[in-house]
Tab-separated table of C-alpha atoms in Angstrom:
chain	number	residue	atom	x	y	z
A	181	UNK	CA	0.000	0.000	0.000
A	182	UNK	CA	2.736	2.433	0.931
A	183	UNK	CA	4.584	1.635	-2.288
A	184	UNK	CA	1.567	2.785	-4.250
A	185	UNK	CA	1.474	6.059	-2.400
A	186	UNK	CA	5.163	6.739	-2.871
A	187	UNK	CA	4.563	6.610	-6.603
A	188	UNK	CA	2.876	9.957	-6.367
A	189	UNK	CA	5.555	12.394	-5.380
A	190	UNK	CA	3.775	15.557	-4.427
A	191	UNK	CA	5.416	18.414	-2.662
A	192	UNK	CA	2.215	19.801	-1.237
A	193	UNK	CA	0.315	16.614	-0.389
A	194	UNK	CA	2.891	13.850	-0.291
A	195	UNK	CA	0.933	11.355	1.772
A	196	UNK	CA	-2.751	11.706	2.203
A	197	UNK	CA	-3.513	9.780	5.362
A	198	UNK	CA	-6.874	8.484	6.412
A	199	UNK	CA	-6.663	10.710	9.470
A	200	UNK	CA	-6.271	13.820	7.370
A	201	UNK	CA	-9.329	12.904	5.389
A	202	UNK	CA	-11.338	12.115	8.523
A	203	UNK	CA	-10.287	15.439	9.961
A	204	UNK	CA	-11.318	17.393	6.899
A	205	UNK	CA	-14.596	15.527	6.596
A	206	UNK	CA	-15.567	16.238	10.189
A	207	UNK	CA	-14.609	19.883	9.715
A	208	UNK	CA	-16.956	19.943	6.737
A	209	UNK	CA	-19.665	18.272	8.743
A	210	UNK	CA	-19.675	21.155	11.215
A	211	UNK	CA	-20.502	23.579	8.442
A	212	UNK	CA	-23.604	21.780	7.300
A	213	UNK	CA	-26.717	22.671	9.295
A	214	UNK	CA	-28.250	19.223	8.709
A	215	UNK	CA	-25.365	17.386	10.294
A	216	UNK	CA	-23.882	19.932	12.625
A	217	UNK	CA	-25.109	18.606	15.956
A	218	UNK	CA	-24.385	14.965	15.295
A	219	UNK	CA	-21.289	13.168	16.472
A	220	UNK	CA	-18.651	12.838	13.764
A	221	UNK	CA	-18.241	9.117	14.298
A	222	UNK	CA	-21.947	8.562	13.765
A	223	UNK	CA	-21.994	10.194	10.366
A	224	UNK	CA	-20.357	8.452	7.443
A	225	UNK	CA	-18.042	10.334	5.114
A	226	UNK	CA	-20.223	9.614	2.132
A	227	UNK	CA	-23.211	11.047	3.993
A	228	UNK	CA	-21.227	14.206	4.697
A	229	UNK	CA	-20.261	14.493	1.047
A	230	UNK	CA	-23.820	13.948	-0.089
A	231	UNK	CA	-25.185	16.544	2.296
A	232	UNK	CA	-22.390	18.924	1.331
A	233	UNK	CA	-23.426	18.719	-2.300
A	234	UNK	CA	-27.053	19.278	-1.359
A	235	UNK	CA	-26.128	22.216	0.827
A	236	UNK	CA	-23.992	23.884	-1.835
A	237	UNK	CA	-26.803	23.493	-4.309
A	238	UNK	CA	-29.302	25.034	-1.919
A	239	UNK	CA	-26.923	27.938	-1.316
A	240	UNK	CA	-26.619	28.474	-5.065
A	241	UNK	CA	-30.392	28.495	-5.292
A	242	UNK	CA	-30.599	31.032	-2.478
A	243	UNK	CA	-28.154	33.353	-4.208
A	244	UNK	CA	-30.294	32.936	-7.290
A	245	UNK	CA	-33.518	33.721	-5.496
A	246	UNK	CA	-32.055	36.686	-3.656
A	247	UNK	CA	-30.620	38.095	-6.886
A	248	UNK	CA	-34.073	37.784	-8.336
A	249	UNK	CA	-35.670	39.663	-5.458
A	250	UNK	CA	-33.006	42.323	-5.538
A	251	UNK	CA	-33.544	42.855	-9.242
A	252	UNK	CA	-37.149	43.725	-8.548
A	253	UNK	CA	-36.543	45.707	-5.395
A	254	UNK	CA	-33.728	47.804	-6.769
A	255	UNK	CA	-36.039	49.371	-9.261
A	256	UNK	CA	-37.718	51.326	-6.526
A	257	UNK	CA	-34.868	51.824	-4.096
A	258	UNK	CA	-32.232	54.460	-4.228
A	259	UNK	CA	-29.170	52.599	-3.084
A	260	UNK	CA	-26.887	55.539	-3.583
A	261	UNK	CA	-27.891	57.672	-0.645
A	262	UNK	CA	-28.680	54.711	1.586
A	263	UNK	CA	-25.417	52.983	0.911
A	264	UNK	CA	-23.630	54.351	3.943
A	265	UNK	CA	-26.497	53.415	6.210
A	266	UNK	CA	-26.629	49.926	4.765
A	267	UNK	CA	-22.943	49.366	5.216
A	268	UNK	CA	-23.073	50.501	8.779
A	269	UNK	CA	-26.020	48.347	9.705
A	270	UNK	CA	-24.616	45.314	7.909
A	271	UNK	CA	-21.297	45.480	9.661
A	272	UNK	CA	-22.723	45.713	13.144
B	12	UNK	CA	-11.505	50.021	1.108
B	13	UNK	CA	-12.374	49.746	4.768
B	14	UNK	CA	-9.715	51.385	6.948
B	15	UNK	CA	-10.920	50.218	10.316
B	16	UNK	CA	-8.116	49.834	12.896
B	17	UNK	CA	-7.331	46.144	13.015
B	18	UNK	CA	-6.584	44.942	16.468
B	19	UNK	CA	-7.427	41.282	16.748
B	20	UNK	CA	-9.984	41.321	13.976
B	21	UNK	CA	-11.538	38.125	12.746
B	22	UNK	CA	-10.211	37.643	9.188
B	23	UNK	CA	-13.615	36.525	7.989
B	24	UNK	CA	-15.176	39.806	9.074
B	25	UNK	CA	-12.828	41.773	6.879
B	26	UNK	CA	-13.640	39.397	4.038
B	27	UNK	CA	-17.265	40.198	4.725
B	28	UNK	CA	-16.572	43.948	4.665
B	29	UNK	CA	-14.722	43.686	1.373
B	30	UNK	CA	-17.575	41.711	-0.090
B	31	UNK	CA	-20.172	44.193	1.161
B	32	UNK	CA	-18.287	47.160	-0.241
B	33	UNK	CA	-17.779	45.578	-3.639
B	34	UNK	CA	-21.261	44.187	-3.944
B	35	UNK	CA	-22.976	47.406	-2.895
B	36	UNK	CA	-20.808	49.284	-5.365
B	37	UNK	CA	-21.866	46.899	-8.111
B	38	UNK	CA	-25.533	47.226	-7.151
B	39	UNK	CA	-25.333	50.995	-7.206
B	40	UNK	CA	-23.781	50.841	-10.649
B	41	UNK	CA	-26.424	48.435	-11.933
B	42	UNK	CA	-29.170	50.596	-10.508
B	43	UNK	CA	-27.678	53.758	-11.949
B	44	UNK	CA	-27.505	52.300	-15.426
B	45	UNK	CA	-31.100	51.195	-15.348
B	46	UNK	CA	-33.105	53.689	-13.361
B	47	UNK	CA	-36.508	52.772	-14.713
B	48	UNK	CA	-39.159	52.493	-12.073
B	49	UNK	CA	-41.189	49.785	-13.801
B	50	UNK	CA	-38.916	47.931	-16.210
B	51	UNK	CA	-40.009	45.222	-18.611
B	52	UNK	CA	-39.625	41.562	-17.626
B	53	UNK	CA	-36.656	41.307	-19.964
B	54	UNK	CA	-34.895	44.171	-18.237
B	55	UNK	CA	-35.630	42.679	-14.853
B	56	UNK	CA	-34.229	39.339	-15.996
B	57	UNK	CA	-31.089	40.980	-17.307
B	58	UNK	CA	-30.750	42.826	-14.065
B	59	UNK	CA	-31.176	39.585	-12.127
B	60	UNK	CA	-28.373	38.050	-14.167
B	61	UNK	CA	-26.103	41.025	-13.573
B	62	UNK	CA	-26.781	41.024	-9.857
B	63	UNK	CA	-26.052	37.326	-9.567
B	64	UNK	CA	-22.778	37.678	-11.450
B	65	UNK	CA	-21.927	40.731	-9.355
B	66	UNK	CA	-22.500	38.752	-6.194
B	67	UNK	CA	-20.245	35.883	-7.243
B	68	UNK	CA	-17.638	38.211	-8.673
B	69	UNK	CA	-17.600	40.373	-5.573
B	70	UNK	CA	-16.946	37.361	-3.409
B	71	UNK	CA	-14.277	35.916	-5.689
B	72	UNK	CA	-12.482	39.261	-5.873
B	73	UNK	CA	-12.704	39.682	-2.130
B	74	UNK	CA	-11.005	36.333	-1.608
B	75	UNK	CA	-8.557	37.195	-4.394
B	76	UNK	CA	-6.123	34.451	-5.339
B	77	UNK	CA	-5.750	33.031	-1.878
B	78	UNK	CA	-7.849	30.008	-2.702
B	79	UNK	CA	-7.911	27.498	-5.540
B	80	UNK	CA	-11.647	27.948	-5.995
B	81	UNK	CA	-11.424	31.726	-6.161
B	82	UNK	CA	-8.585	31.569	-8.665
B	83	UNK	CA	-10.613	29.194	-10.810
B	84	UNK	CA	-13.609	31.508	-10.625
B	85	UNK	CA	-11.577	34.608	-11.419
B	86	UNK	CA	-9.957	33.016	-14.447
B	87	UNK	CA	-13.420	31.923	-15.584
B	88	UNK	CA	-14.583	35.533	-15.463
B	89	UNK	CA	-11.513	36.726	-17.313
B	90	UNK	CA	-11.773	34.165	-20.077
B	91	UNK	CA	-15.441	35.029	-20.497
B	92	UNK	CA	-14.516	38.653	-21.013
B	93	UNK	CA	-12.103	37.962	-23.841
B	94	UNK	CA	-13.912	35.862	-26.377
B	95	UNK	CA	-10.728	34.888	-28.148
B	96	UNK	CA	-8.925	33.645	-25.112
B	97	UNK	CA	-7.720	30.109	-25.635
B	98	UNK	CA	-6.009	29.938	-22.269
B	99	UNK	CA	-7.570	27.631	-19.723
B	100	UNK	CA	-7.116	28.204	-16.035
B	101	UNK	CA	-3.591	27.249	-15.085
B	102	UNK	CA	-4.520	24.659	-12.507
B	103	UNK	CA	-1.967	21.944	-11.976
B	104	UNK	CA	-3.562	18.791	-13.222
B	105	UNK	CA	-0.659	16.341	-13.541
B	106	UNK	CA	0.051	15.756	-9.875
B	107	UNK	CA	-3.564	15.500	-8.873
B	108	UNK	CA	-4.491	12.949	-11.534
B	109	UNK	CA	-1.781	10.677	-10.165
B	110	UNK	CA	-3.259	10.897	-6.716
B	111	UNK	CA	-6.741	10.191	-7.996
B	112	UNK	CA	-5.533	7.068	-9.745
B	113	UNK	CA	-3.715	5.967	-6.621
B	114	UNK	CA	-6.779	6.452	-4.483
B	115	UNK	CA	-9.003	4.639	-6.942
B	116	UNK	CA	-6.763	1.614	-6.785
B	117	UNK	CA	-6.834	1.685	-3.020
B	118	UNK	CA	-9.689	-0.385	-1.734
B	119	UNK	CA	-10.076	1.425	1.552
B	120	UNK	CA	-12.826	3.880	2.430
B	121	UNK	CA	-10.774	6.510	0.664
B	122	UNK	CA	-11.268	4.684	-2.619
B	123	UNK	CA	-15.016	4.829	-2.182
B	124	UNK	CA	-14.737	8.429	-1.154
B	125	UNK	CA	-13.138	9.386	-4.420
B	126	UNK	CA	-16.144	8.264	-6.417
B	127	UNK	CA	-18.352	10.321	-4.144
B	128	UNK	CA	-16.262	13.386	-4.764
B	129	UNK	CA	-17.192	13.507	-8.446
B	130	UNK	CA	-20.400	15.315	-7.643
B	131	UNK	CA	-18.657	17.734	-5.320
B	132	UNK	CA	-15.984	18.475	-7.897
B	133	UNK	CA	-18.602	19.808	-10.235
B	134	UNK	CA	-20.007	22.143	-7.619
B	135	UNK	CA	-16.794	23.683	-6.357
B	136	UNK	CA	-14.993	25.947	-8.860
B	137	UNK	CA	-11.757	24.322	-9.943
B	138	UNK	CA	-12.736	21.119	-8.203
B	139	UNK	CA	-12.000	18.828	-11.128
B	140	UNK	CA	-8.260	19.101	-10.732
B	141	UNK	CA	-7.944	19.146	-6.955
B	142	UNK	CA	-6.730	16.240	-4.898
B	143	UNK	CA	-9.119	15.010	-2.210
B	144	UNK	CA	-7.506	16.924	0.636
B	145	UNK	CA	-7.585	20.202	-1.225
B	146	UNK	CA	-11.106	19.516	-2.413
B	147	UNK	CA	-12.412	19.073	1.122
B	148	UNK	CA	-10.514	22.085	2.397
B	149	UNK	CA	-11.586	24.310	-0.488
B	150	UNK	CA	-15.169	23.144	-0.112
B	151	UNK	CA	-15.222	24.253	3.517
B	152	UNK	CA	-14.002	27.719	2.588
B	153	UNK	CA	-16.310	27.932	-0.407
B	154	UNK	CA	-19.293	27.119	1.790
B	155	UNK	CA	-18.303	29.786	4.301
B	156	UNK	CA	-18.117	32.356	1.531
B	157	UNK	CA	-21.439	31.303	0.032
B	158	UNK	CA	-23.169	31.633	3.394
B	159	UNK	CA	-21.667	35.103	3.805
B	160	UNK	CA	-22.988	36.027	0.366
B	161	UNK	CA	-26.455	34.795	1.261
B	162	UNK	CA	-26.386	36.495	4.656
B	163	UNK	CA	-25.426	39.868	3.205
B	164	UNK	CA	-27.865	39.659	0.309
B	165	UNK	CA	-30.686	38.812	2.713
B	166	UNK	CA	-29.898	41.859	4.810
B	167	UNK	CA	-29.888	44.078	1.742
B	168	UNK	CA	-33.255	42.700	0.695
B	169	UNK	CA	-34.637	43.327	4.180
B	170	UNK	CA	-33.243	46.830	4.108
B	171	UNK	CA	-34.832	47.529	0.743
B	172	UNK	CA	-38.150	46.306	2.101
B	173	UNK	CA	-37.879	48.517	5.153
B	174	UNK	CA	-36.959	51.626	3.275
B	175	UNK	CA	-39.885	51.436	0.900
């Protein structure tokens, strides 16, 4: 097994260990609302990946929907003068 | 650019500020170029497209080239601009393909994982050429940025509603 890995000489990621992957997968799990509260050892990596894909897609859809709403709202809003107020309230 | 005194500032909050500044600037520009109070459905659709692109662009530019996914996105925007550009994004593919082959041959959970990552690779910009470690790491950052985008856009929508 190790001989196969040494075939791939990478400077950045020379040996991808199972632990690294487990680490990264559980880090990802924490970002997904569906799986956040559950214990990492109870959730399989493939479940995390599946939910990640679903979550990214739902985020894309949200950006879509919000762009749509903004396109209709902007018509009647003067963002120029309110810009400073918006920035301030958003950053609080 | 925001010149707030940085003591021990959370790096993601300055990313958020950069995004807000850029995106609001883009919105103002879009609004200024199209100041019709009741535009046709076509105009609204075009505006929707522009806003969506502005949102993604603003985030990618705010992250700059610090991430593989943002670099992939930025080079996508640039190659779209110049119709004659034959240059693809300069993502290193050789090393990563080797790793993918290695992992596929490996019959551990990692081997199964690699097949699962196909779907994810299509969703994350530049994902096709990343090795699994990078893919997972980039995905985490990409998700954080997407949620920031959504958060900010929601607040702007709320604000527009309130100020009507």
